[in-house]
mmCIF file with all atom_site columns, C-alpha atoms in Angstrom:
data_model
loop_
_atom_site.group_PDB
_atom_site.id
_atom_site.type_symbol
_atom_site.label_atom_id
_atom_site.label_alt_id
_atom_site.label_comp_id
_atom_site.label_asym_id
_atom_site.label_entity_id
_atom_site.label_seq_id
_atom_site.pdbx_PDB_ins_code
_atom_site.Cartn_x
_atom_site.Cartn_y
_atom_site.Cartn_z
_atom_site.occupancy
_atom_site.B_iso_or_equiv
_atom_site.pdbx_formal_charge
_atom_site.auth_seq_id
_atom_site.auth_comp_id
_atom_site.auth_asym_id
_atom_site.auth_atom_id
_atom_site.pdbx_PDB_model_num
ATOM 1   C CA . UNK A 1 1   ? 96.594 -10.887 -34.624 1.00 51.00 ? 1   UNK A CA 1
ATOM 2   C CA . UNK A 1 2   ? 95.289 -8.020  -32.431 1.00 56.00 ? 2   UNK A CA 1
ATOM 3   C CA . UNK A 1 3   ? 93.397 -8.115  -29.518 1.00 56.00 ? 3   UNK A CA 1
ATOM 4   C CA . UNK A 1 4   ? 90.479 -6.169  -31.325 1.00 55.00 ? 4   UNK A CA 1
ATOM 5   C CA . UNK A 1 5   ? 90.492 -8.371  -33.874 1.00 48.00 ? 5   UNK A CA 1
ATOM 6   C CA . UNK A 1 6   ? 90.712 -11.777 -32.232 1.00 52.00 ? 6   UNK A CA 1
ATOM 7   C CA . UNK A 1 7   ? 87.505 -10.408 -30.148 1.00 51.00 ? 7   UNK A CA 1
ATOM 8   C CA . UNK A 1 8   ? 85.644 -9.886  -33.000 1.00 48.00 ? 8   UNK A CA 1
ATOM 9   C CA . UNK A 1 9   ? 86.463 -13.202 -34.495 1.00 53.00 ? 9   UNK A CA 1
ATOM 10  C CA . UNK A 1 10  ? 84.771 -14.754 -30.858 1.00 56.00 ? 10  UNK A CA 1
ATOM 11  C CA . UNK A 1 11  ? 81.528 -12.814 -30.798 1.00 49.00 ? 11  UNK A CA 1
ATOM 12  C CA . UNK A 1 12  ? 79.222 -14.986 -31.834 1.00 56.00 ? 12  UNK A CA 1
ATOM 13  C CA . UNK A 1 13  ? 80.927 -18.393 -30.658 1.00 63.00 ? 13  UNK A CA 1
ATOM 14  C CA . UNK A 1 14  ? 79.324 -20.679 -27.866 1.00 66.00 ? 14  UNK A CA 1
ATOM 15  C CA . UNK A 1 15  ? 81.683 -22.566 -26.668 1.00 72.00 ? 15  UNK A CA 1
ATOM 16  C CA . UNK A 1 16  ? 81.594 -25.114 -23.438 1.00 76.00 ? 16  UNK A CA 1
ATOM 17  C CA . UNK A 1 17  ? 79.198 -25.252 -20.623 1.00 87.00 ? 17  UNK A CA 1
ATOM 18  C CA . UNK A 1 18  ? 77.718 -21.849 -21.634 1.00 87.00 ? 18  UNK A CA 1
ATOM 19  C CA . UNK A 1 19  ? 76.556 -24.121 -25.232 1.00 86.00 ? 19  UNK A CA 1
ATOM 20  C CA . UNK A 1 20  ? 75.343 -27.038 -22.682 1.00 91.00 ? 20  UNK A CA 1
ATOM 21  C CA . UNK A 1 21  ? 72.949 -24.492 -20.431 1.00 92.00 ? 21  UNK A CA 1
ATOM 22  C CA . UNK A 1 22  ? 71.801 -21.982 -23.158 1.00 92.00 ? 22  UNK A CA 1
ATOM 23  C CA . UNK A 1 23  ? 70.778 -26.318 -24.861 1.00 92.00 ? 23  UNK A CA 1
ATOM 24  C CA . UNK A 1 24  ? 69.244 -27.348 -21.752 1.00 94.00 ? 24  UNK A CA 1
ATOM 25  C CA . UNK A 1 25  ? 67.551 -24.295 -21.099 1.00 95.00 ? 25  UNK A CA 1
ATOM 26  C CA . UNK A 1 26  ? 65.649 -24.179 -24.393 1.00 95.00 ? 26  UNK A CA 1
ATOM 27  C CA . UNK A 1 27  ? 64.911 -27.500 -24.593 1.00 95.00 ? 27  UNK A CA 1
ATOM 28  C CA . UNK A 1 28  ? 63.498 -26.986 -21.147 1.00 96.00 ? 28  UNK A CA 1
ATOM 29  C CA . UNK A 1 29  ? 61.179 -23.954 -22.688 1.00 96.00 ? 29  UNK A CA 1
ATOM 30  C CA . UNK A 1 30  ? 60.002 -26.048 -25.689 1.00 96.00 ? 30  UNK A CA 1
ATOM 31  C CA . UNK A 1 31  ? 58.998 -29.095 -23.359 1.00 95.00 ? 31  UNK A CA 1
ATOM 32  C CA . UNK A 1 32  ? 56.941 -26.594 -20.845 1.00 96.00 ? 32  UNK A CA 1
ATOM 33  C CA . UNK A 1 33  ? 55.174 -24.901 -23.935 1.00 96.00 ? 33  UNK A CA 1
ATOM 34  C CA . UNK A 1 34  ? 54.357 -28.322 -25.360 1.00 95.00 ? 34  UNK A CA 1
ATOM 35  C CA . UNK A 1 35  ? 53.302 -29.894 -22.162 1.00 94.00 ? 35  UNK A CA 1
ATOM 36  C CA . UNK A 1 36  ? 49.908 -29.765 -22.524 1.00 94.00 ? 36  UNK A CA 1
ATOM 37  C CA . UNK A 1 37  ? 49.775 -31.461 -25.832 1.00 92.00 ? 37  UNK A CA 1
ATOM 38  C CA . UNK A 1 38  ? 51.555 -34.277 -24.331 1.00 91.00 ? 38  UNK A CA 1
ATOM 39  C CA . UNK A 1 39  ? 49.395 -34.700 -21.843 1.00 90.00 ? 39  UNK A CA 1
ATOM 40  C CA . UNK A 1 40  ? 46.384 -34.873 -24.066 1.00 89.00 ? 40  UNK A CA 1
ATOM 41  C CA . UNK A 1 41  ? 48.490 -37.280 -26.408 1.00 88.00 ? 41  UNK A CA 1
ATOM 42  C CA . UNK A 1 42  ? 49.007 -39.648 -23.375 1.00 86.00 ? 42  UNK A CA 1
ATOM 43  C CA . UNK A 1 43  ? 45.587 -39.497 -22.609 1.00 82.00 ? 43  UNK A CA 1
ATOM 44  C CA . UNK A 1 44  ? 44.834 -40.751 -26.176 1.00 79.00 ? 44  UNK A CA 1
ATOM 45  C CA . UNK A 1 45  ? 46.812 -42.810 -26.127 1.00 79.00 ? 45  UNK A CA 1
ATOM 46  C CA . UNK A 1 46  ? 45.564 -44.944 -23.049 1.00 78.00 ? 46  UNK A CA 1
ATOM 47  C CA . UNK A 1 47  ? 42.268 -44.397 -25.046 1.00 61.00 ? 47  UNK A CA 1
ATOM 48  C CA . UNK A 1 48  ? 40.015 -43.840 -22.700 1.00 58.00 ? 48  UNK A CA 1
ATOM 49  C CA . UNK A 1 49  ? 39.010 -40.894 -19.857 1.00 54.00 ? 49  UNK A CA 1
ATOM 50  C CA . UNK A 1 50  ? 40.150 -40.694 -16.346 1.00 56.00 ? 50  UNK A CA 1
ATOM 51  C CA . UNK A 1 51  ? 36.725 -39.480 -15.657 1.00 58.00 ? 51  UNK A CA 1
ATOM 52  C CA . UNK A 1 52  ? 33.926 -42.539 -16.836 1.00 59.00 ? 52  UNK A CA 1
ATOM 53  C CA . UNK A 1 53  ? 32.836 -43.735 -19.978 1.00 58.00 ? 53  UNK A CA 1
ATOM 54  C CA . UNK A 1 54  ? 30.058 -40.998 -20.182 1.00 49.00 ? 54  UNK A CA 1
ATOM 55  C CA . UNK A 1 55  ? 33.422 -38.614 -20.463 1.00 57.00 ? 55  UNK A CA 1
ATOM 56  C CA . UNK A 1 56  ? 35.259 -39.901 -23.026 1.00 55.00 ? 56  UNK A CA 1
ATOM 57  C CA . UNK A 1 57  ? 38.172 -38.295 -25.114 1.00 68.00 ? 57  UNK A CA 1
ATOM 58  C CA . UNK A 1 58  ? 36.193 -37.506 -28.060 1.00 71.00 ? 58  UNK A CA 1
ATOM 59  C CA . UNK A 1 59  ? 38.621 -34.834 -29.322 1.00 79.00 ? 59  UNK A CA 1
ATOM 60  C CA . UNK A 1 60  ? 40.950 -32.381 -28.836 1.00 84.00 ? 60  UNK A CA 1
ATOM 61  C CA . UNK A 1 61  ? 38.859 -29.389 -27.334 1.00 85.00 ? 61  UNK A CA 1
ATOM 62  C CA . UNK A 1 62  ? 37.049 -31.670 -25.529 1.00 83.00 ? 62  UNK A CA 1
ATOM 63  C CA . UNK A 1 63  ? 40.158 -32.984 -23.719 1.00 84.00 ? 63  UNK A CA 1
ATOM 64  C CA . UNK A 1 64  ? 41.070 -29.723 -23.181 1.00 88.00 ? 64  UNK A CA 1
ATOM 65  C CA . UNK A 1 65  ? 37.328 -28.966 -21.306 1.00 87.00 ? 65  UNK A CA 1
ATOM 66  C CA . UNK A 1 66  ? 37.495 -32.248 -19.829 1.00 86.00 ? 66  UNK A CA 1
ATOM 67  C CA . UNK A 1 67  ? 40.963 -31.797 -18.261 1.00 87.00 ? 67  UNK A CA 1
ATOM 68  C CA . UNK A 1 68  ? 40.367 -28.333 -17.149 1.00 91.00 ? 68  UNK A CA 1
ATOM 69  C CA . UNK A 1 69  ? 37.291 -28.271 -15.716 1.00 90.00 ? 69  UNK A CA 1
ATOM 70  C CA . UNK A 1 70  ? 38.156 -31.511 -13.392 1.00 88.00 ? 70  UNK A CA 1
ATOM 71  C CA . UNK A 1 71  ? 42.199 -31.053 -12.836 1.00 91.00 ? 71  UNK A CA 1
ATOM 72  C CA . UNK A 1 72  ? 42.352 -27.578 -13.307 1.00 93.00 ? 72  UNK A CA 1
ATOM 73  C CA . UNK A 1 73  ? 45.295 -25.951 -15.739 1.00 93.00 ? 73  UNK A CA 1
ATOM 74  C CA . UNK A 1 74  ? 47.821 -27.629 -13.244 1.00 93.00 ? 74  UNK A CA 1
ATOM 75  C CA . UNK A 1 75  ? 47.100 -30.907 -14.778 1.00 92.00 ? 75  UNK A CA 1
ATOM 76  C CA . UNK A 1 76  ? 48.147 -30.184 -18.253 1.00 94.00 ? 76  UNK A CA 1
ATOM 77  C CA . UNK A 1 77  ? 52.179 -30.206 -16.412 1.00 94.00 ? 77  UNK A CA 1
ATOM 78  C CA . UNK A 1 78  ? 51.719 -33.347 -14.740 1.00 89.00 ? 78  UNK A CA 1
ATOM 79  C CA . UNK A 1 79  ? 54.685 -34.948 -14.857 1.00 90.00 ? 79  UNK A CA 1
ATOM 80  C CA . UNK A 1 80  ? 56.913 -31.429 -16.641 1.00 93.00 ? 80  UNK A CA 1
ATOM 81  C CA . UNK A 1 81  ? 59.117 -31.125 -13.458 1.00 94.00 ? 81  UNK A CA 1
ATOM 82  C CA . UNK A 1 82  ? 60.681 -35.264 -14.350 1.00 94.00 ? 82  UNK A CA 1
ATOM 83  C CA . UNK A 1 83  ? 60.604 -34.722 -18.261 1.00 93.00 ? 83  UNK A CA 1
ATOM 84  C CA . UNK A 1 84  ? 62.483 -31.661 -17.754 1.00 95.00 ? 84  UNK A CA 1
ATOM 85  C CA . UNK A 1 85  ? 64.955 -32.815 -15.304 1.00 95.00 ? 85  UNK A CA 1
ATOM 86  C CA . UNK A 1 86  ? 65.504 -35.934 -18.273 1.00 95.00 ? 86  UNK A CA 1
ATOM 87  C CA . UNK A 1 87  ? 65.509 -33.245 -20.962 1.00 94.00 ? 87  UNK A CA 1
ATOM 88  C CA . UNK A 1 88  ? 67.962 -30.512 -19.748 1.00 96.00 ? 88  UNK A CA 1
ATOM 89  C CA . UNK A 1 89  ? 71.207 -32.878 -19.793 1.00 95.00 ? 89  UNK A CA 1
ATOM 90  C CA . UNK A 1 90  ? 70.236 -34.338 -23.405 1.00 95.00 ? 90  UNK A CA 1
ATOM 91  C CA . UNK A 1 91  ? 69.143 -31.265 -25.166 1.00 95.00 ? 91  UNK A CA 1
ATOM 92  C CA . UNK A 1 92  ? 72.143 -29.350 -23.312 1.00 93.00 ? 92  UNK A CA 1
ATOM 93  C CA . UNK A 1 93  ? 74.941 -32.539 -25.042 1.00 93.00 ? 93  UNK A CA 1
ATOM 94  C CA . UNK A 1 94  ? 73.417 -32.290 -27.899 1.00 93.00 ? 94  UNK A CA 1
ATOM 95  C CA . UNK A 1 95  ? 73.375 -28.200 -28.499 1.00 91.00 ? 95  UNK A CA 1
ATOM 96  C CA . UNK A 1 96  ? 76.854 -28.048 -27.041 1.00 90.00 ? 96  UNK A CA 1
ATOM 97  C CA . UNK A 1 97  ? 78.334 -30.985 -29.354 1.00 91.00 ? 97  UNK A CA 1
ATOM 98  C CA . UNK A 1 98  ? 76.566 -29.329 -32.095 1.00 91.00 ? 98  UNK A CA 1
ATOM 99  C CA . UNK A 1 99  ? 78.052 -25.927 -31.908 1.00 88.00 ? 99  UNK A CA 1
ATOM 100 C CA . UNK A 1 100 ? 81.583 -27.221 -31.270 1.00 87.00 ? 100 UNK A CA 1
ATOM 101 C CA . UNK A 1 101 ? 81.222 -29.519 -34.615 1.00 90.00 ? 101 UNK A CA 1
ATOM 102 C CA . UNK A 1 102 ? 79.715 -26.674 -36.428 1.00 88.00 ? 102 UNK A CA 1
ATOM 103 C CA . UNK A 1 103 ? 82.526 -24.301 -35.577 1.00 86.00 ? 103 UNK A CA 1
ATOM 104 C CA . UNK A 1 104 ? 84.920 -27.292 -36.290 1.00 87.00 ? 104 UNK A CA 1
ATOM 105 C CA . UNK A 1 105 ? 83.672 -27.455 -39.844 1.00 90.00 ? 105 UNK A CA 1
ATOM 106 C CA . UNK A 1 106 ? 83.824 -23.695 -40.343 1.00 87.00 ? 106 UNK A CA 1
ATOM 107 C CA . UNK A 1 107 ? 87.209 -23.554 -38.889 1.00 85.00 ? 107 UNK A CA 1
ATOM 108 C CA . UNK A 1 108 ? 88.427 -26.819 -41.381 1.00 85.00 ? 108 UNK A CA 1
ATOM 109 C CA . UNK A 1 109 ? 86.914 -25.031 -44.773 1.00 81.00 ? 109 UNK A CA 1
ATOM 110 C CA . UNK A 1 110 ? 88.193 -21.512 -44.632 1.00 75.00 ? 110 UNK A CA 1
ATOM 111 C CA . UNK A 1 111 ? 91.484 -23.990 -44.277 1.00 61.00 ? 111 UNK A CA 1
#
């Protein structure tokens, strides 16, 4: 096979660590655009405000006032730095593990 042709067979391939930090990194996207749900959720789910009684979580755009207006938007990442440093490794595994199965497969059928 030919040098031209073996490249074009590899375009498209993610192979290695490049699979494991293109994983971690998106993972690491989806977590930071999701954060503030999360936090919200959590607060939920410990069903009651930070703030008093008189404050209470009644729903979601109320959280959202609630949180802001006392925290400012910096509280809606509490805690994003240690999720993502937990994330980047797993979602980074399981991307790379995925691709290299996936290519396995592909590589077995046209067998």
């Amino acid at each position: 096979m030919t040098n031209t042709l073996r490249r074009k067979r590899e375009v498209g391939k993610i192979q290695g660590i490049s699979g494991f930090i293109i994983g971690g990194i998106a993972g690491s996207i989806a977590r930071t655009v999701t954060s503030p749900l999360s936090v919200i959720r959590i607060l939920f789910q410990v069903n009651s405000s930070p703030y008093g009684e008189n404050e209470a979580f009644r729903n979601l755009r109320s959280s959202f006032r609630t949180l802001y207006a006392k925290e400012g938007w910096k509280a809606f990442y509490k805690g994003n730095a240690t999720s993502i440093s937990r994330l980047f490794p797993y979602t980074g595994i399981k991307f790379a593990v995925y691709e290299h199965v996936m290519q396995w497969y592909k590589a077995r059928k046209r067998v």
